[in-house]
Each structure stands twice: as structure tokens, then as C-alpha cells.
XYZ file of C-alpha atoms in Angstrom:
460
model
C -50.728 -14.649 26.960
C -47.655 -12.753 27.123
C -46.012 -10.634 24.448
C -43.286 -12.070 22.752
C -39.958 -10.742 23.407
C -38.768 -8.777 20.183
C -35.851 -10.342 18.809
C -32.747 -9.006 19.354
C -30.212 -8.022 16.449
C -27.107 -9.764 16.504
C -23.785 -6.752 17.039
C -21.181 -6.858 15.331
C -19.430 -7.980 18.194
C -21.509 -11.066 18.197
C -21.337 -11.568 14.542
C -17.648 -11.645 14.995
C -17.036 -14.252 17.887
C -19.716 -16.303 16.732
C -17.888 -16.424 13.154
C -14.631 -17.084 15.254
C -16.264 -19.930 17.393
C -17.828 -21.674 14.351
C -14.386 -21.257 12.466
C -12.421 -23.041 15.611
C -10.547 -19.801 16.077
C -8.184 -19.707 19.378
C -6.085 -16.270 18.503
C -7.187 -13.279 16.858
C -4.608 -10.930 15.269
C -4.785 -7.136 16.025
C -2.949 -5.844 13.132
C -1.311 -2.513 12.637
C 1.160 -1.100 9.842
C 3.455 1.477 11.589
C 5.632 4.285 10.685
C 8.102 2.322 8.967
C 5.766 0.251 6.954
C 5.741 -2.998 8.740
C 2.891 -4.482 10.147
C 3.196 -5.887 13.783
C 0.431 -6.660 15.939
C -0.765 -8.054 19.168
C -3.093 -11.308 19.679
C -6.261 -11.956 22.193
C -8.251 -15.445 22.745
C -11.517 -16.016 21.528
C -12.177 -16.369 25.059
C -11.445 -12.160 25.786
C -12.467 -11.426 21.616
C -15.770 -9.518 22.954
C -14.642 -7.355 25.387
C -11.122 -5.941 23.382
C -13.559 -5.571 20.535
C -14.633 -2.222 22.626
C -11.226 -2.063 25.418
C -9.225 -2.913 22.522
C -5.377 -3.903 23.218
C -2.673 -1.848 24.771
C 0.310 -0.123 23.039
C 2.980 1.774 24.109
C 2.977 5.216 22.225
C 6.900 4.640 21.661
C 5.950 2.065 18.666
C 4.587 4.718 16.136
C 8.519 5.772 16.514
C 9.831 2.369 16.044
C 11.758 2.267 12.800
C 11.989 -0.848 10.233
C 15.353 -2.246 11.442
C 13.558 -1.782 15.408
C 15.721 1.374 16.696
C 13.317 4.339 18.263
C 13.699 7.314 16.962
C 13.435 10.287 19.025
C 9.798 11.694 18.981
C 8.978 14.151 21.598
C 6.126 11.944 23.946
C 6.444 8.536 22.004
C 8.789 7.049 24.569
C 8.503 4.677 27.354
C 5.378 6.754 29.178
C 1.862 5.917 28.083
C -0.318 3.608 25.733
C -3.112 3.803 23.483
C -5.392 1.036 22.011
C -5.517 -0.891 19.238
C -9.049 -1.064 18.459
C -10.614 -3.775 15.790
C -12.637 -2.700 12.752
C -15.020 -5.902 12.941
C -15.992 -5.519 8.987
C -12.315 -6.650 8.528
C -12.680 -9.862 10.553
C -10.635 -12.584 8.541
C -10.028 -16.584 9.358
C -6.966 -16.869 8.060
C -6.166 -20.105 5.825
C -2.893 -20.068 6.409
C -2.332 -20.032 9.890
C -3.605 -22.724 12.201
C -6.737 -21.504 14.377
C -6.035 -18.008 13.822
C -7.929 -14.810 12.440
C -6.884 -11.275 11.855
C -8.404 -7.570 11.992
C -6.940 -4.194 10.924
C -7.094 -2.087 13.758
C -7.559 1.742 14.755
C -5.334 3.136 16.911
C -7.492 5.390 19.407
C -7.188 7.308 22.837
C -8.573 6.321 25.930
C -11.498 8.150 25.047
C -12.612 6.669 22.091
C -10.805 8.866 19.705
C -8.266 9.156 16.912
C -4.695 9.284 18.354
C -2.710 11.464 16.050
C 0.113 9.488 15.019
C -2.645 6.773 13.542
C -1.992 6.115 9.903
C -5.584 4.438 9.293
C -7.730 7.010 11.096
C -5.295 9.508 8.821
C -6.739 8.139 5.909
C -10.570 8.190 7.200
C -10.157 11.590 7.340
C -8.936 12.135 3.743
C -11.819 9.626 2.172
C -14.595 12.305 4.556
C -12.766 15.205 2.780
C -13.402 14.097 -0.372
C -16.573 12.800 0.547
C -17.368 16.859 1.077
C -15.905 17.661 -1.952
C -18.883 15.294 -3.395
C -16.706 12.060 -4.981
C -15.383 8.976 -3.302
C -12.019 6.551 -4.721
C -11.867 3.614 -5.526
C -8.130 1.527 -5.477
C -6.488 -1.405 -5.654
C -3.404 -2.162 -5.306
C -1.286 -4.530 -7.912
C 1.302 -6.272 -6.533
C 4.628 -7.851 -7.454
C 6.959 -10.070 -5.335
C 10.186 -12.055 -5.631
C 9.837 -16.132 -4.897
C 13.087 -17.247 -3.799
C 14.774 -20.415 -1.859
C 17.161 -19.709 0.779
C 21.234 -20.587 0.200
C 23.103 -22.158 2.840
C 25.243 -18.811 3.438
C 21.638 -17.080 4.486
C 21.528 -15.679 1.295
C 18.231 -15.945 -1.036
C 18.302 -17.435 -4.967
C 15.458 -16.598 -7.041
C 12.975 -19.399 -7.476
C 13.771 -20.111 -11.194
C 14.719 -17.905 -14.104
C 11.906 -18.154 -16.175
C 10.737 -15.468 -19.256
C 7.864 -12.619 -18.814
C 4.653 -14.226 -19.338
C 6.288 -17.517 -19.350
C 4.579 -21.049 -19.927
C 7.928 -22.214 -17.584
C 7.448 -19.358 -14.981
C 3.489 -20.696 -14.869
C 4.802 -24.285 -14.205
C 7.769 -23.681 -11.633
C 5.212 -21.303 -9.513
C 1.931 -23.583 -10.189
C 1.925 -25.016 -7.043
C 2.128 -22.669 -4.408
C 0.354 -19.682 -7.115
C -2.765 -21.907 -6.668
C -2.547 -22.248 -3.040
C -2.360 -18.296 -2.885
C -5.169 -17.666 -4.924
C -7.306 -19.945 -2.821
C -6.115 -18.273 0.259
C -7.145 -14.821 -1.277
C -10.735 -16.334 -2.035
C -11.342 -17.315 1.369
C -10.496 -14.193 2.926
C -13.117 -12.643 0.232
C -10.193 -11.321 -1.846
C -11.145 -10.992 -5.750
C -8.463 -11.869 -7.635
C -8.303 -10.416 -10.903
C -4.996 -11.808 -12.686
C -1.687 -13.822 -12.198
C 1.558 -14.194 -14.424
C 5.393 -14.254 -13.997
C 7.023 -11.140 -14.322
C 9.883 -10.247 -15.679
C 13.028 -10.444 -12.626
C 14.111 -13.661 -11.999
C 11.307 -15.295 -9.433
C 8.978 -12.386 -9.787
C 5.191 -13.005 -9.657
C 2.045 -10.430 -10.420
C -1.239 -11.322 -8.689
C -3.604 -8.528 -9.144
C -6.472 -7.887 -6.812
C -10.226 -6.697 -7.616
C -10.639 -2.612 -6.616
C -12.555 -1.780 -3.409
C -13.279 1.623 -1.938
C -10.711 3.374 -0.458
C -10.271 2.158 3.036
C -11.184 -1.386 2.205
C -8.374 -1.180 -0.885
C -6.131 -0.436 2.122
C -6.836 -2.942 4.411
C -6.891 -5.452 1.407
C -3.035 -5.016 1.137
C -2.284 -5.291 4.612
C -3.524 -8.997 3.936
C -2.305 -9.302 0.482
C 1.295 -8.993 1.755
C 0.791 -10.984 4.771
C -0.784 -13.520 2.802
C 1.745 -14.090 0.167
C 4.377 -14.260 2.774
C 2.927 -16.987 4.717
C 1.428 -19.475 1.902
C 5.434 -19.042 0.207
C 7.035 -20.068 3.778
C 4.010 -23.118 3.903
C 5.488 -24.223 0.778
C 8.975 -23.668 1.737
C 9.641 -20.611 0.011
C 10.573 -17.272 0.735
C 8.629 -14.285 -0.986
C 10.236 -10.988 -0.744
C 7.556 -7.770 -1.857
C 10.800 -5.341 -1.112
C 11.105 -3.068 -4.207
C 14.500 -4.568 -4.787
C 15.404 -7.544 -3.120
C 17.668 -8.692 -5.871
C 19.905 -5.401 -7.325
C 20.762 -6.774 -10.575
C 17.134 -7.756 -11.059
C 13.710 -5.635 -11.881
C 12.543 -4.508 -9.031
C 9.079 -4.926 -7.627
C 5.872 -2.499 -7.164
C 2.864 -2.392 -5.314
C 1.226 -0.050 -8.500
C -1.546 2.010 -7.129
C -4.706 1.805 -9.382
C -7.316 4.833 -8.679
C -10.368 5.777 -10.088
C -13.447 8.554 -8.566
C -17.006 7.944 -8.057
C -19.566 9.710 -6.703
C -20.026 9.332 -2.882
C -22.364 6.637 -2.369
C -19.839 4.968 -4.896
C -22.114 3.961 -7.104
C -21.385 6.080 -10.512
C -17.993 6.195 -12.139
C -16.770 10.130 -12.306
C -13.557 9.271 -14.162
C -14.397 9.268 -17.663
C -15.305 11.689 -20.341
C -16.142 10.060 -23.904
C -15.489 13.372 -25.331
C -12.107 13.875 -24.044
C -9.134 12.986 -26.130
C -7.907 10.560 -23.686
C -11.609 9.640 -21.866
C -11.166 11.615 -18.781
C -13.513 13.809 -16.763
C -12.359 16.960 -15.683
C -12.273 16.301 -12.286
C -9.837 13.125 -13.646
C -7.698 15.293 -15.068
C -7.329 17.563 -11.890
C -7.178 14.433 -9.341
C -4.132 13.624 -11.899
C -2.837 16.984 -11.981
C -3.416 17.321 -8.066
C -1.022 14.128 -7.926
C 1.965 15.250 -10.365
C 2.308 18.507 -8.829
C 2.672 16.901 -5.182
C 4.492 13.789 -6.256
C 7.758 14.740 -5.108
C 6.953 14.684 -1.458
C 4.012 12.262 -2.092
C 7.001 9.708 -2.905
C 8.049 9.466 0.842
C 4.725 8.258 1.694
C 3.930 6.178 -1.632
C 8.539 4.804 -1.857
C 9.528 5.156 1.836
C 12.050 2.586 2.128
C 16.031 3.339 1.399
C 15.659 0.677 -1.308
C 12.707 2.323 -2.622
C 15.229 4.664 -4.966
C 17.254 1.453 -6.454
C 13.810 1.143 -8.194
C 12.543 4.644 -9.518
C 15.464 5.062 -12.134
C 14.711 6.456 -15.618
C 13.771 3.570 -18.376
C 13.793 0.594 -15.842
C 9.478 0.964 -16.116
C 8.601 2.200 -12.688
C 8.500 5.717 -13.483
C 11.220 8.984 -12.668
C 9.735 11.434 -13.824
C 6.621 13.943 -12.919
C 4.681 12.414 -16.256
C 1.637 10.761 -16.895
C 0.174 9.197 -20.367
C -2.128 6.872 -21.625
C -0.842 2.878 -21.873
C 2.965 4.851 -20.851
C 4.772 2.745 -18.118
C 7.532 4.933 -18.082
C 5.011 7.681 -16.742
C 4.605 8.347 -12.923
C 0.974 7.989 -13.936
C -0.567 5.807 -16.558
C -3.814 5.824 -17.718
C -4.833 2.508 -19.030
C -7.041 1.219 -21.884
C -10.541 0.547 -20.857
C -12.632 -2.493 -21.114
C -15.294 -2.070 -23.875
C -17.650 -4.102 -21.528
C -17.940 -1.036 -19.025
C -15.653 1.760 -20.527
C -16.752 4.341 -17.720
C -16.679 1.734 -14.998
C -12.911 0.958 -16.169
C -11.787 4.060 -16.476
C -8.819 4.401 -13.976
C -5.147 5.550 -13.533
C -2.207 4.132 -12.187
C -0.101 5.943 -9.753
C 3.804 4.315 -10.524
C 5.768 5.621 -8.066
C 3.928 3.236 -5.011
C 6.016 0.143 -4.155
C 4.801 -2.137 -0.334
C 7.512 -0.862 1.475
C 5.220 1.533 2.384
C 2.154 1.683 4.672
C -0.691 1.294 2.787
C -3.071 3.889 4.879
C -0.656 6.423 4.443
C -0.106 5.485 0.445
C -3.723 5.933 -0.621
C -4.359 9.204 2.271
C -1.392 11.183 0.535
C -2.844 10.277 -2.937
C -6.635 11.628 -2.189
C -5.186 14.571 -0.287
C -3.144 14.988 -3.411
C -5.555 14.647 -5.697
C -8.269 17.024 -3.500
C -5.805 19.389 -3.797
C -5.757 18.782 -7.841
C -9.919 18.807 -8.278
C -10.115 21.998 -5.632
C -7.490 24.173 -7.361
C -8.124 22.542 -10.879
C -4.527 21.785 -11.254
C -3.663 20.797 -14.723
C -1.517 17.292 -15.310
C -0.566 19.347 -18.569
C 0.025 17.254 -21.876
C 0.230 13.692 -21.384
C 3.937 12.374 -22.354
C 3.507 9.703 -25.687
C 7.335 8.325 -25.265
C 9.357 7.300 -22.803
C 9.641 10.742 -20.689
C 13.760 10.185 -20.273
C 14.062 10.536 -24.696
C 13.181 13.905 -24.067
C 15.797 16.672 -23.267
C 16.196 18.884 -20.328
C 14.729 21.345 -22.243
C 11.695 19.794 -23.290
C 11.807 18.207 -20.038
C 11.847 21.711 -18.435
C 8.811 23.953 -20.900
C 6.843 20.796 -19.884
C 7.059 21.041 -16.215
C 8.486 17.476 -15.939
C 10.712 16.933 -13.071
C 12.424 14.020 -12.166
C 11.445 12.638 -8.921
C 13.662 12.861 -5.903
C 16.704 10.323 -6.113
C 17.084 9.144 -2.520
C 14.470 8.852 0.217
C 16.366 11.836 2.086
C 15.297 14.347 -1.051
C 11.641 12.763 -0.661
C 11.427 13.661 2.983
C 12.662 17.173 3.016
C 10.325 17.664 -0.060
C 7.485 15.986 2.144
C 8.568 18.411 4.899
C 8.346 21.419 2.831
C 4.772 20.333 1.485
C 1.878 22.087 3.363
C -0.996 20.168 2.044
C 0.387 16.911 2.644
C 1.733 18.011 6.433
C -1.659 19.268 7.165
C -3.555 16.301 6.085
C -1.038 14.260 8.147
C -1.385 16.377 11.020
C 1.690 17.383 13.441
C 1.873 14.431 15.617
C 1.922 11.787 12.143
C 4.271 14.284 10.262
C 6.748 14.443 12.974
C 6.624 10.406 13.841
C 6.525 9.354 10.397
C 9.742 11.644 9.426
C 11.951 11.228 12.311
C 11.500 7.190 11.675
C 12.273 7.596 8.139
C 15.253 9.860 8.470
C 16.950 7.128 11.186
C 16.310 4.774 8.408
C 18.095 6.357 5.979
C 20.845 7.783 8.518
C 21.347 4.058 9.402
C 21.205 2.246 5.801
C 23.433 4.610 4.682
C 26.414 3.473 7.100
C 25.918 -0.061 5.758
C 26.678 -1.598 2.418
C 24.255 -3.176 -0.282
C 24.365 -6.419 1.182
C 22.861 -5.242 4.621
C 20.298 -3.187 2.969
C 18.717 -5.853 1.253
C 18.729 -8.492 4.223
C 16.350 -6.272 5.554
C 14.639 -4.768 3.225
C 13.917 -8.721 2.016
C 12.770 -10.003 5.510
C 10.814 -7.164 6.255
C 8.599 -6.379 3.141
């Protein structure tokens, strides 16, 4: 009697199509975030899902110098002459519930050959979560985002939704509707989410999100901000994540929340019971690592022209190089923990981080940042117990508090200037990412407020 054939074990290719198939997909999303901090993509049948798993999908090398408002900025070989590949991760296959017969991935951008092209933001950040691997820690992150809900006038202009309290009962009821249908959207797509409630603008909405290691936090908020966009336009709304659609209102962030572990992931490294404030000396570093960087860090973490209508002193989204426990007038706060798993909830909150920006490149900057902190021990110094603007210059000054850069122009010469962040980046991202940012701000700066938040509003 013959052997029996040993059964074969299902790739990850096969895993995928089969869970498109069964799901009735017909398109597949290749998604992308670029320089400018917009995701685009590019879309295969099911019928061709298997082979651009491995081939991947073309793209012109000119669209890492593609700028938010779609003007190319002039990067020496990303023009018109050759192509790279967008190249699925298959662990971040997702049907999408909001979209009719259609999934998405998050996508590496790679060379003919198989490897990194330079000007990739999400291979970037694979190379800062191996660096700290090295260094013997992983992160952990999540991102906790805000956005606007708004109807659209007549004129093209957008109203906010209602005008409801923080923490409303009225904000809860004019929201209800299509709140639920994004938190059901989140749980199919394996999202955790950990809270909802209005905020305090006109319109604005919270809807936290579970942490996951560093790359996965990442790709999470590629989908978080796709996926609040789409359910609000299936319920005939508009939802704006801009950090100021609406001037005259509170403007919105995309907090980071951070926290180290060892590298399997497993054991929380952040806390200290014996420490004033419960953190670990390597917190305290990673902290310290992150204030002394933050003023070029901010291009990467606030990229956007409207980014800076935001980070103004006492509006609670931070302006100064401060950190504090429970303080959200600090750059970085350091939150109570939960007396179910003190250690496990031991965390900080980077500020300064709104979803203008991409997300790869947020939470890269903010390990090489904090690497930088835990290998030259940097010191946060004293944590700040009051709002950081009540103090003078001169306290300001003995403390080493500076206020962050006021326009995304400062941010990007400070980001030039900064060696550890430029090296991390590596030439060909560096160069990309600031000649997009720079057109950005040389062309929102010959407009008025009005055109600046059109876009910013349709595009985050």
C-alpha cells in the first residue's frame, strides 16, 4: 500500500485568497501612506491576489515625492523614470465592512530584488523596532484618535455635526448611530476598541483603540482613519481627523500612547514601584530620549501646515518640551495606572502626534528617539506639576523647557539639523520626506485660511 502523501501546510498566500474567496472579495486594496501623510493605493482581483502577493504592484518612484495637495516636488531620481513594488504584508489582510466586496493590506514598498527601497516609510520603521530589539526591549503603541463629524453646507463648506458638551449625554445621542456602526466595523477588522465619548470641539468624537506592538499599532491607524472616514460618508457624514478642520474650534490629535517591553513582548519594562512617579529607568530615558529630540521629532509626529494652529500653549495639546504625570499641557504625559495590572498599564503619552502624519514614520522617529534616550541615558529632568506656560522664561529656561517649533518650516530645518533622526531615516527618506513637506508649506503659505483647511479637511 502506498505511503500517504504528507499534508501540505497551507502559505500564507493561500490563507489569504482562500479568506478572500470565502469572504466574496473581488478587489483587494494595496495600501500605502506616503510622504505627505496620505494614504493612496492601488487594487488587484482576487483572480491575480496570489501572484502580486510575491510580484507585488507597480509604482512609479515619483509618488514618494508627491505632496498632499498632488504637486511633485523635486527629488533627485523620483521622477517619471522607474518603479518599485508595492508588496502586501499578508498578516494585515482585512475584509473591509464598509466597502462592498473589497479587502485591504498595508504594503512594503521594495526593489526589484526583494529589498527595502529607501524612501519606504514602513520598512523605515522595521528597522527602528530591530534596533531596539538589539538594544534588548520592544514598544508597544496605540494610537488615540480624535475627529470632527460634520454635514456639508450648500456653499461646499462643512458645519459641525451638533454642538454638544464634553462627555455629553446629547453628544452620545446625536453620534449614536453611526458611533455604533464604527465600532462594529473596528471589531470585524479585529480592532479592540477600548473607549468612545464626545469631545470637546463642536462635532468632535474620541474612539480609542487597544495597544499592539509597534508595527501592528501602525498599521492599525492606517485603518482606523480609513475606517472612520468611510462608515461617516455611509451615513452621510463627513469626518475630518485634520488637526484643525474648524479654526475657532479644539483641534484634533492622533495622541501617541507608548510603553517598553522586553523583546518577545511579553514583560512590561516601563514601571518601577519604587520610583516617585512608577517608572523604570529605561522609562525615564525613552522619555528623556523623546524631549530632547522633540523639536525635529515634531515634523514627523505634526507634519501638516495646520499641524501648528494646534500646538499653542494652554489649548491641551502640548508647546512645550515637558512631560508630567496626569499633565495634558505636557508634550508627554504619563498617565495613572490601572490597579488591575499597574506594570502592564504603565505607559506615556507622546502629545505632540496629530494623523496628519504618516503613521510609520510617527512611531520610527519616536523609538529612534527614545533609543537614543535609553543608550545615552538622557534625563527627561523634573516632571512639570502645572501647566508648563504659568511658568516664566526663566524657570522655563534653568529647566531646559523649550517651546516647540511654531510653524512646520522651524520643525523641518530642526529635523534637518538632527543627526539621529536623519540617520535612522536614511538619505533617500530624509531628502523625499523634506522636499514634500517644504512645497507644502511654500504652497499653503500663498493661500489664505480658508484654502488651508479645504484640504487639510478632505485629506486627513
Amino acid at each position: 500500500m502506498p505511503a500517504a502523501r504528507p499534508r501540505r501546510t497551507p502559505s500564507a498566500a493561500d490563507r489569504v485568497v482562500g479568506a478572500a474567496r470565502k469572504a466574496g472579495v473581488r478587489l483587494v486594496r494595496f495600501l500605502y501612506t506616503d510622504n505627505g501623510g496620505v494614504t493612496r493605493g492601488k487594487l488587484t482581483h482576487v483572480d491575480g491576489l496570489r501572484a502580486r502577493m510575491t510580484d507585488g504592484i507597480g509604482l512609479t518612484l515619483a509618488m514618494q515625492a508627491m505632496n498632499m495637495l498632488d504637486q511633485l516636488a523635486s527629488v533627485d531620481g523620483l521622477g517619471p523614470v522607474g518603479e518599485i513594488r508595492l508588496v502586501p504584508d499578508p498578516a494585515t489582510f482585512t475584509v473591509l465592512p464598509y466597502a462592498p466586496n473589497a479587502a485591504a493590506m498595508t504594503v512594503d514598498m521594495l526593489q526589484h530584488d526583494g529589498t527595502p527601497w529607501g524612501a519606504c516609510p514602513r520598512s523605515f520603521l522595521k528597522r527602528q523596532i530591530a534596533a531596539v530589539a538589539e538594544a534588548g526591549f520592544s514598544v508597544r503603541a496605540a494610537f488615540e484618535g480624535e475627529f470632527m463629524l460634520a454635514t456639508r453646507n450648500p456653499d461646499g463648506t462643512f458645519a459641525p455635526l451638533d454642538e454638544s458638551l464634553c462627555f455629553s449625554g446629547v453628544g452620545m445621542s446625536t453620534s449614536a448611530r453611526v458611533i455604533d456602526a464604527m465600532v462594529a466595523a473596528f471589531e470585524a477588522q479585529g480592532i479592540e476598541v477600548d473607549q468612545f465619548y464626545p469631545e470637546y470641539g463642536h462635532g468632535q468624537q474620541e474612539i480609542s483603540i487597544r495597544h499592539a506592538p509597534a508595527l501592528a499599532a501602525a498599521d492599525r491607524q492606517v485603518y482606523y482613519r480609513e475606517t472612520v472616514r468611510n462608515v461617516a460618508f455611509n451615513h452621510g457624514l463627513y469626518a475630518s481627523l485634520a488637526p484643525k478642520p474648524f479654526p475657532e474650534q479644539i483641534g484634533n490629535g492622533a495622541h501617541l500612547h507608548f510603553s517598553l517591553w522586553d523583546r518577545g513582548g511579553r514583560r512590561p519594562l516601563m514601571h518601577d514601584p519604587a520610583d516617585a512617579y512608577g517608572l523604570s529607568q529605561a522609562g525615564h530615558h525613552f522619555i528623556g530620549g523623546v524631549l530632547h529630540h522633540l523639536p525635529a521629532l515634531l515634523a514627523l509626529t505634526c507634519p501638516s501646515v495646520n499641524s501648528y494652529r494646534r500646538l499653542q500653549p494652554q489649548s491641551w495639546a502640548s508647546a512645550y518640551t515637558s512631560w508630567g504625570p496626569d499633565n495634558r499641557e505636557a508634550a508627554v504625559r504619563v498617565p495613572s495606572t490601572y490597579r488591575s495590572d499597574v506594570a502592564g498599564s504603565t505607559n506615556a503619552e507622546l502629545k505632540a502626534s496629530d494623523a496628519s502624519a504618516n503613521p510609520y514614520l510617527t512611531v520610527g522617529g519616536l523609538l529612534a528617539a527614545g533609543h537614543d534616550g535609553v543608550k545615552r541615558r538622557l534625563s527627561p529632568g523634573e516632571p512639570v506639576l502645572i501647566d508648563p506656560a504659568r511658568l516664566s522664561d526663566g524657570e522655563r529656561a534653568a529647566r531646559n523647557i523649550r517651546r516647540l517649533p511654531g510653524t512646520l518650516a522651524e520643525a523641518l530645518d530642526r529635523l534637518e539639523e538632527n543627526a539621529v533622526l536623519t540617520e535612522a531615516l536614511g538619505p533617500l527618506l530624509t531628502r523625499s520626506f523634506l522636499a514634500v513637506k517644504r512645497l507644502e508649506w511654500e504652497s499653503f503659505s500663498k493661500q489664505d485660511v480658508a484654502y488651508e483647511v479645504k484640504h487639510h479637511f478632505w485629506k486627513f
